[in-house]
Short mmCIF file of C-alpha atoms and ligand atoms in Angstrom, two decimals:
data_model
loop_
_atom_site.label_atom_id
_atom_site.label_comp_id
_atom_site.label_asym_id
_atom_site.label_seq_id
_atom_site.Cartn_x
_atom_site.Cartn_y
_atom_site.Cartn_z
CA MET A 258 125.67 114.23 93.70
CA THR A 259 124.86 113.42 97.76
CA PHE A 260 126.03 110.96 99.42
CA ILE A 261 122.51 108.71 99.44
CA ASP A 262 122.37 109.13 95.89
CA GLN A 263 125.71 107.46 95.02
CA TRP A 264 125.25 105.08 97.68
CA LEU A 265 121.88 103.81 97.28
CA ARG A 266 120.70 101.24 95.05
CA THR A 267 119.20 102.97 91.78
CA ASP A 268 115.69 101.32 92.02
CA ILE A 269 115.33 102.24 95.35
CA ARG A 270 116.45 105.76 94.35
CA ASN A 271 114.06 106.14 91.44
CA ILE A 272 110.94 105.04 93.45
CA ASN A 273 108.29 107.56 94.20
CA ALA A 274 107.73 107.85 97.94
CA TYR A 275 104.44 106.84 99.34
CA HIS A 276 102.50 110.04 99.65
CA VAL A 277 100.25 110.99 102.77
CA PRO A 278 98.53 114.14 102.41
CA SER A 279 98.33 116.21 105.78
CA ALA A 280 95.10 115.89 107.13
CA LYS A 281 95.20 118.54 109.91
CA ASN A 282 91.67 119.95 110.41
CA MET A 283 90.48 118.13 107.83
CA LEU A 284 87.20 115.83 107.16
CA LYS A 285 89.02 112.48 106.24
CA MET A 286 87.23 110.65 103.69
CA ASP A 287 90.52 109.44 101.94
CA ALA A 288 91.92 106.64 103.59
CA MET A 289 89.03 104.12 104.72
CA GLU A 290 89.35 104.63 108.31
CA SER A 291 86.58 104.31 110.41
CA PRO A 292 84.73 106.84 111.99
CA PHE A 293 83.90 105.57 115.19
CA GLY A 294 86.55 105.72 117.64
CA VAL A 295 86.84 105.06 121.28
CA PRO A 296 83.35 105.55 122.71
CA GLU A 297 83.30 108.30 125.39
CA GLU A 298 82.07 105.78 128.16
CA LEU A 299 84.72 103.47 127.74
CA LYS A 300 87.67 105.80 127.63
CA ASP A 301 88.50 105.84 131.58
CA GLU A 302 88.33 102.15 131.89
CA PHE A 303 90.35 101.73 128.66
CA LEU A 304 92.99 104.26 130.12
CA GLU A 305 93.26 102.49 133.33
CA TYR A 306 93.74 99.08 131.37
CA ILE A 307 96.59 100.08 129.26
CA SER A 308 98.12 102.19 132.32
CA TYR A 309 99.17 98.42 133.70
CA SER A 310 101.24 97.61 130.64
CA GLU A 311 105.17 97.23 131.34
CA VAL A 312 106.39 99.73 129.27
CA ASN A 313 109.95 98.64 130.55
CA ARG A 314 109.91 95.06 129.33
CA TYR A 315 109.37 93.39 126.08
CA PRO A 316 106.03 92.57 124.96
CA ASP A 317 104.82 89.07 124.74
CA ALA A 318 106.76 87.94 121.25
CA ASN A 319 104.00 85.62 120.39
CA ALA A 320 101.20 88.10 121.66
CA ASN A 321 98.83 84.96 122.80
CA GLU A 322 96.22 86.92 124.53
CA LEU A 323 95.61 89.16 121.33
CA GLN A 324 95.97 85.80 119.23
CA ALA A 325 92.97 84.43 121.23
CA THR A 326 91.34 87.89 120.81
CA LEU A 327 91.56 88.29 116.93
CA ARG A 328 90.28 84.65 116.74
CA SER A 329 87.18 84.96 118.61
CA LEU A 330 86.62 88.00 117.13
CA MET A 331 87.18 86.88 113.53
CA ASP A 332 85.77 83.43 113.74
CA ILE A 333 89.23 81.41 113.10
CA PRO A 334 89.29 78.00 113.45
CA LYS A 335 91.37 76.17 116.05
CA ASP A 336 93.31 74.34 113.49
CA PHE A 337 94.35 77.48 111.04
CA GLY A 338 97.65 79.13 112.02
CA VAL A 339 98.00 82.81 112.59
CA LEU A 340 100.96 85.16 111.89
CA LEU A 341 100.81 88.83 113.12
CA GLY A 342 102.12 91.98 111.58
CA ASN A 343 102.63 95.83 112.28
CA GLY A 344 99.65 96.21 110.18
CA SER A 345 99.02 94.04 107.01
CA ASP A 346 101.06 95.93 105.43
CA GLU A 347 104.09 94.59 107.10
CA LEU A 348 102.91 91.04 106.61
CA ILE A 349 102.78 91.76 102.56
CA GLN A 350 106.28 93.17 102.78
CA LEU A 351 107.36 89.90 104.83
CA LEU A 352 105.82 87.35 102.01
CA SER A 353 107.69 89.54 99.59
CA LEU A 354 111.01 88.79 101.74
CA ALA A 355 110.00 84.85 101.48
CA CYS A 356 110.41 85.02 97.67
CA SER A 357 114.17 84.63 95.89
CA SER A 358 115.21 87.78 93.93
CA GLY A 359 114.16 87.67 90.42
CA GLU A 360 110.73 85.94 91.45
CA LEU A 361 107.45 87.54 90.63
CA ILE A 362 104.67 88.62 92.02
CA MET A 363 101.59 88.91 90.19
CA SER A 364 98.46 90.99 90.93
CA PHE A 365 95.74 93.13 89.26
CA GLU A 366 95.73 96.59 88.02
CA PRO A 367 94.10 99.02 89.59
CA SER A 368 94.75 96.98 92.66
CA PHE A 369 96.55 98.22 96.40
CA VAL A 370 99.65 99.61 95.39
CA MET A 371 101.72 98.43 98.25
CA TYR A 372 102.04 95.07 96.36
CA GLU A 373 103.90 96.35 93.77
CA LEU A 374 105.75 98.82 95.99
CA VAL A 375 107.10 95.60 98.08
CA SER A 376 108.03 93.69 95.21
CA LYS A 377 110.18 96.72 94.16
CA PHE A 378 111.90 96.93 97.81
CA ALA A 379 112.76 93.59 97.52
CA GLN A 380 113.94 93.20 94.29
CA LEU A 381 111.28 90.96 92.66
CA ASN A 382 109.40 91.47 89.46
CA TYR A 383 106.09 92.65 89.38
CA HIS A 384 103.32 91.86 86.69
CA GLY A 385 99.64 93.66 86.83
CA MET A 386 96.75 91.98 85.20
CA PRO A 387 94.67 94.55 83.77
CA LEU A 388 91.21 94.10 85.26
CA ASP A 389 88.11 94.26 82.55
CA GLU A 390 85.87 97.45 82.23
CA ASN A 391 83.85 96.70 85.19
CA PHE A 392 86.75 95.78 87.03
CA GLU A 393 86.63 91.79 86.84
CA ILE A 394 89.47 89.60 86.30
CA ASP A 395 89.71 88.10 82.77
CA LEU A 396 90.22 84.66 83.63
CA LYS A 397 91.37 83.12 80.62
CA SER A 398 94.18 85.71 79.99
CA THR A 399 95.32 85.62 83.81
CA LEU A 400 95.11 81.28 83.46
CA LEU A 401 97.66 82.20 80.41
CA ALA A 402 99.75 84.45 82.43
CA ILE A 403 100.13 82.48 85.56
CA GLN A 404 101.21 79.25 82.96
CA SER A 405 103.98 81.62 81.24
CA LYS A 406 105.01 83.86 83.78
CA LYS A 407 105.03 81.40 86.74
CA PRO A 408 104.18 84.01 89.52
CA LYS A 409 105.62 82.75 93.06
CA LEU A 410 103.04 84.62 94.71
CA ILE A 411 99.95 86.17 94.15
CA PHE A 412 97.95 89.10 95.46
CA ILE A 413 94.17 89.02 95.13
CA ALA A 414 92.67 92.42 97.34
CA TYR A 415 89.12 90.91 97.88
CA PRO A 416 87.18 93.01 98.02
CA ASN A 417 89.15 95.02 95.64
CA ASN A 418 90.67 98.24 96.87
CA PRO A 419 90.46 100.76 95.13
CA THR A 420 87.44 99.58 93.05
CA GLY A 421 84.97 98.60 95.39
CA ASN A 422 84.04 95.35 94.11
CA SER A 423 85.05 91.74 94.69
CA PHE A 424 85.79 89.64 92.26
CA ASP A 425 83.98 86.31 91.13
CA TYR A 426 84.18 83.44 93.91
CA ASP A 427 84.11 80.86 91.45
CA VAL A 428 87.15 82.47 89.17
CA ILE A 429 89.09 83.13 92.01
CA LYS A 430 89.01 79.42 93.05
CA GLU A 431 90.06 78.35 89.65
CA ILE A 432 93.01 80.85 90.00
CA ILE A 433 94.22 79.04 93.42
CA ARG A 434 93.56 75.77 91.57
CA SER A 435 95.75 76.84 88.30
CA THR A 436 98.88 77.71 90.52
CA ASP A 437 101.55 76.42 92.54
CA ALA A 438 102.07 80.02 93.71
CA LEU A 439 101.26 81.20 97.30
CA VAL A 440 97.63 82.98 96.50
CA VAL A 441 97.26 85.55 99.23
CA LEU A 442 93.49 86.87 99.14
CA ASP A 443 93.78 90.09 100.79
CA GLU A 444 90.45 90.41 103.23
CA ALA A 445 91.01 94.25 104.36
CA TYR A 446 87.55 95.00 104.18
CA TYR A 447 86.05 91.60 105.06
CA ALA A 448 83.83 93.27 107.65
CA TYR A 449 81.80 94.97 104.99
CA SER A 450 81.67 92.30 102.60
CA GLU A 451 79.15 89.32 102.13
CA LYS A 452 81.82 86.48 101.44
CA SER A 453 85.21 85.49 102.60
CA PHE A 454 88.11 82.65 101.79
CA LEU A 455 88.62 81.98 105.19
CA ALA A 456 86.94 78.31 105.26
CA GLU A 457 88.87 77.64 102.27
CA ILE A 458 91.89 77.65 103.60
CA LYS A 459 90.95 73.93 104.58
CA ASN A 460 90.71 73.15 101.46
CA PHE A 461 93.72 74.51 99.15
CA SER A 462 97.07 74.24 100.54
CA ASN A 463 98.00 77.44 98.55
CA LEU A 464 96.25 79.57 100.03
CA VAL A 465 96.42 82.33 102.73
CA VAL A 466 94.07 85.15 104.19
CA LEU A 467 95.26 88.60 104.97
CA ARG A 468 93.18 90.92 107.64
CA THR A 469 93.53 94.25 109.06
CA ILE A 470 91.48 95.43 111.95
CA SER A 471 92.63 98.93 110.28
CA LYS A 472 89.28 99.54 108.45
CA ILE A 473 87.25 98.52 111.09
CA GLY A 474 88.26 101.42 113.55
CA PHE A 475 91.87 100.85 114.90
CA ALA A 476 93.86 101.64 111.96
CA GLY A 477 96.00 103.72 114.59
CA LEU A 478 97.01 100.56 116.26
CA ARG A 479 98.71 98.93 113.23
CA LEU A 480 97.98 95.65 113.55
CA GLY A 481 97.31 92.90 110.77
CA LEU A 482 96.98 88.94 110.68
CA LEU A 483 97.76 86.47 108.25
CA VAL A 484 95.57 82.97 108.30
CA GLY A 485 96.70 79.74 106.85
CA SER A 486 97.60 76.22 107.55
CA GLN A 487 99.39 75.51 110.80
CA GLU A 488 102.44 74.38 108.62
CA THR A 489 102.45 77.29 106.05
CA ILE A 490 102.20 79.92 109.22
CA GLU A 491 104.68 78.48 111.45
CA GLN A 492 107.68 78.52 108.59
CA LEU A 493 106.74 82.27 107.99
CA ASN A 494 106.75 83.12 111.13
CA LYS A 495 110.61 82.76 110.92
CA LEU A 496 110.34 85.96 109.24
CA ARG A 497 108.57 87.51 111.48
CA LEU A 498 110.59 89.93 113.61
CA PRO A 499 110.57 89.54 117.24
CA TYR A 500 108.00 91.97 119.45
CA ASN A 501 106.78 93.16 116.00
CA ILE A 502 103.50 93.95 117.95
CA ASN A 503 104.43 96.72 120.56
CA ILE A 504 102.64 96.26 124.00
CA LEU A 505 100.37 99.31 123.86
CA THR A 506 98.66 97.61 120.64
CA GLN A 507 98.85 94.29 122.23
CA VAL A 508 97.16 95.56 125.29
CA SER A 509 94.39 98.35 123.64
CA ALA A 510 93.79 95.53 121.13
CA ASN A 511 92.53 92.82 123.91
CA PHE A 512 90.82 95.88 125.47
CA LEU A 513 89.20 97.00 122.58
CA LEU A 514 88.56 94.23 120.31
CA LYS A 515 86.65 92.16 122.95
CA ASP A 516 83.63 94.60 122.33
CA ARG A 517 82.63 92.56 118.97
CA GLN A 518 78.84 93.54 119.23
CA ARG A 519 79.76 97.40 118.84
CA ILE A 520 82.28 96.75 116.08
CA VAL A 521 79.53 94.46 114.32
CA SER A 522 77.22 97.28 114.97
CA ASN A 523 79.40 100.14 113.46
CA ALA A 524 79.91 98.24 110.40
CA LYS A 525 76.51 97.62 110.04
CA ILE A 526 75.87 101.31 110.12
CA ILE A 527 78.79 101.71 107.33
CA ILE A 528 77.40 99.44 105.15
CA ASN A 529 74.20 101.34 105.44
CA GLU A 530 75.45 104.33 104.84
CA ARG A 531 77.44 103.11 101.82
CA ARG A 532 73.76 102.16 100.13
CA ARG A 533 72.36 105.61 101.11
CA LEU A 534 75.61 107.55 99.48
CA TYR A 535 75.63 104.92 96.56
CA ASP A 536 71.83 106.11 95.74
CA GLU A 537 72.10 110.04 96.37
CA LEU A 538 74.98 110.22 94.62
CA SER A 539 73.86 108.16 91.57
CA LEU A 540 71.08 110.72 91.41
CA ILE A 541 73.82 113.29 89.95
CA GLN A 542 74.20 113.22 86.47
CA SER A 543 77.99 113.81 86.39
CA LEU A 544 78.89 111.27 88.61
CA THR A 545 78.77 107.27 87.72
CA VAL A 546 79.35 105.39 91.04
CA TYR A 547 80.45 101.56 91.56
CA PRO A 548 78.85 99.04 93.47
CA SER A 549 81.13 98.52 96.49
CA GLN A 550 81.50 95.46 98.99
CA ALA A 551 83.73 97.90 101.09
CA ASN A 552 83.47 101.06 103.15
CA PHE A 553 84.56 103.30 100.24
CA LEU A 554 82.94 103.89 97.03
CA LEU A 555 84.78 104.26 94.00
CA ILE A 556 83.22 107.15 91.49
CA LYS A 557 83.75 108.44 87.61
CA ALA A 558 83.48 111.65 87.85
CA GLU A 559 83.28 114.61 85.28
CA ASN A 560 86.03 117.13 86.20
CA ALA A 561 87.16 114.77 88.82
CA LYS A 562 90.43 116.99 89.87
CA LEU A 563 88.42 120.02 90.12
CA LEU A 564 86.00 118.78 92.34
CA LEU A 565 89.05 117.06 94.41
CA GLU A 566 89.65 120.72 94.69
CA SER A 567 86.84 121.82 95.78
CA LEU A 568 86.37 119.78 98.15
CA LYS A 569 89.85 120.58 99.74
CA ASP A 570 88.60 124.09 99.69
CA SER A 571 85.64 123.07 102.02
CA ARG A 572 88.21 121.09 103.90
CA ILE A 573 87.14 117.78 102.80
CA LEU A 574 89.66 114.90 101.95
CA ILE A 575 88.78 112.50 99.19
CA LYS A 576 91.48 110.19 97.26
CA GLY A 577 92.09 111.18 93.50
CA PHE A 578 94.26 109.44 91.33
CA ALA A 579 97.33 110.10 89.27
CA ILE A 580 96.88 111.63 85.55
CA SER A 581 97.43 109.60 82.84
CA THR A 582 96.33 106.64 84.38
CA GLN A 583 93.46 104.34 83.99
CA LEU A 584 91.32 105.80 86.97
CA GLU A 585 92.45 109.50 86.07
CA ASN A 586 88.89 110.55 86.01
CA PHE A 587 87.78 109.01 89.31
CA VAL A 588 87.83 109.76 92.96
CA ARG A 589 87.30 107.48 96.15
CA ILE A 590 85.46 108.37 98.85
CA SER A 591 85.37 106.45 102.04
CA VAL A 592 81.85 105.93 103.66
CA GLY A 593 82.05 108.38 106.93
CA GLU A 594 78.97 108.61 109.83
CA ALA A 595 75.67 110.40 108.58
CA LYS A 596 76.66 113.92 109.50
CA GLU A 597 80.07 113.38 107.49
CA ASN A 598 78.36 112.25 104.59
CA ASN A 599 75.46 114.89 104.81
CA VAL A 600 78.35 117.64 104.75
CA LEU A 601 80.12 115.27 101.49
CA LEU A 602 76.95 115.27 99.39
CA GLU A 603 76.15 119.04 100.18
CA CYS A 604 79.24 120.03 98.76
CA ILE A 605 79.42 117.65 95.96
CA LYS A 606 75.73 118.48 94.83
CA GLU A 607 76.55 122.44 94.78
CA PHE A 608 79.29 121.73 92.84
CA TYR A 609 77.73 120.38 90.07
CA GLY A 610 74.94 122.93 90.85
C1 LIG B 976 93.94 99.48 103.62
C2 LIG B 976 94.48 97.88 103.40
C3 LIG B 976 95.58 97.52 103.68
C4 LIG B 976 96.77 97.91 104.64
O1 LIG B 976 96.13 98.00 105.86
P1 LIG B 976 96.92 97.93 106.95
O2 LIG B 976 96.83 96.60 108.14
O3 LIG B 976 96.73 99.45 107.74
O4 LIG B 976 98.41 97.89 106.61
C5 LIG B 976 96.01 95.79 102.85
N1 LIG B 976 95.24 95.71 101.98
C6 LIG B 976 94.29 96.38 101.50
C7 LIG B 976 93.86 95.95 100.22
C8 LIG B 976 94.07 97.86 102.06
O5 LIG B 976 92.99 98.22 101.15
#
């Protein structure tokens, strides 16, 4: 037995590590990144701008300028509080730290894996309510489960990852009303979706909204935000490690996120490409494509595992799911720019001949 084996909490030893596949020289269509990087014509100015960062100093602990930039980009009302995280993953973890050990986190299955993972880290219980065959919430059984299990925290990805749909708006409102849990609406894909719960924060004291810039072109900066009432954010802010947003992230985001027009028009390009991919893929007999409000498509595919391998041989990375799970015969494909999507379409058509 190694030292760490006898030293470590058994439940941590038993966790399967979060696996990120190597993407060297691959067309990345597995992780919902945006295909759009820093525009060529802005690169010199961007470099100049970040070169003035005082890397010998700690960053602004409250990241005030960055807060203002994000508020303006996402139209966050003045009277809401904003808490910044090193990616929204960090904020999911921070919320779990606010719970007492043994309390319960509830979410839905299938959904974002991080909710269950952080509940394990923090020695909390986790319950995933199964979605129905259309990946919608079953309200009746959810309300019963809330009544009997009394969750402390409920995560709802809106739109949901990996299914791509947004759950029914009124169903979610019923859930928020029915519980004294803190309900977290995770809007990682807000830029690609028609609706948001942001404005509902003023109507429900137990509602917070989680956002990130990862899916709109800035995954490498690692920056997420939690929006809630001033009182809620002020208390949760005590759990944030000081200086969690590094200076290069603060400065880069301040420069890059001011270009709201470009961010919005890039999102429009992806939404159009999503429609085109949906239409083209739906013509292939062996596939069932699910409607999506996000920058990816969930697809039920004949020979899903072989398709994945075949695309990998063509240097295209998409996401598959573990065998003996509900999504074993599915793949998830991030929507890229036109030329990437065309390469993907070619390869998939060839695979199904
Ligand atoms: C991608 C994703 C996140 C993680 O975002 P980061 O800000 O990159 O940590 C959170 N929630 C959902 C639902 C996601 O799909």
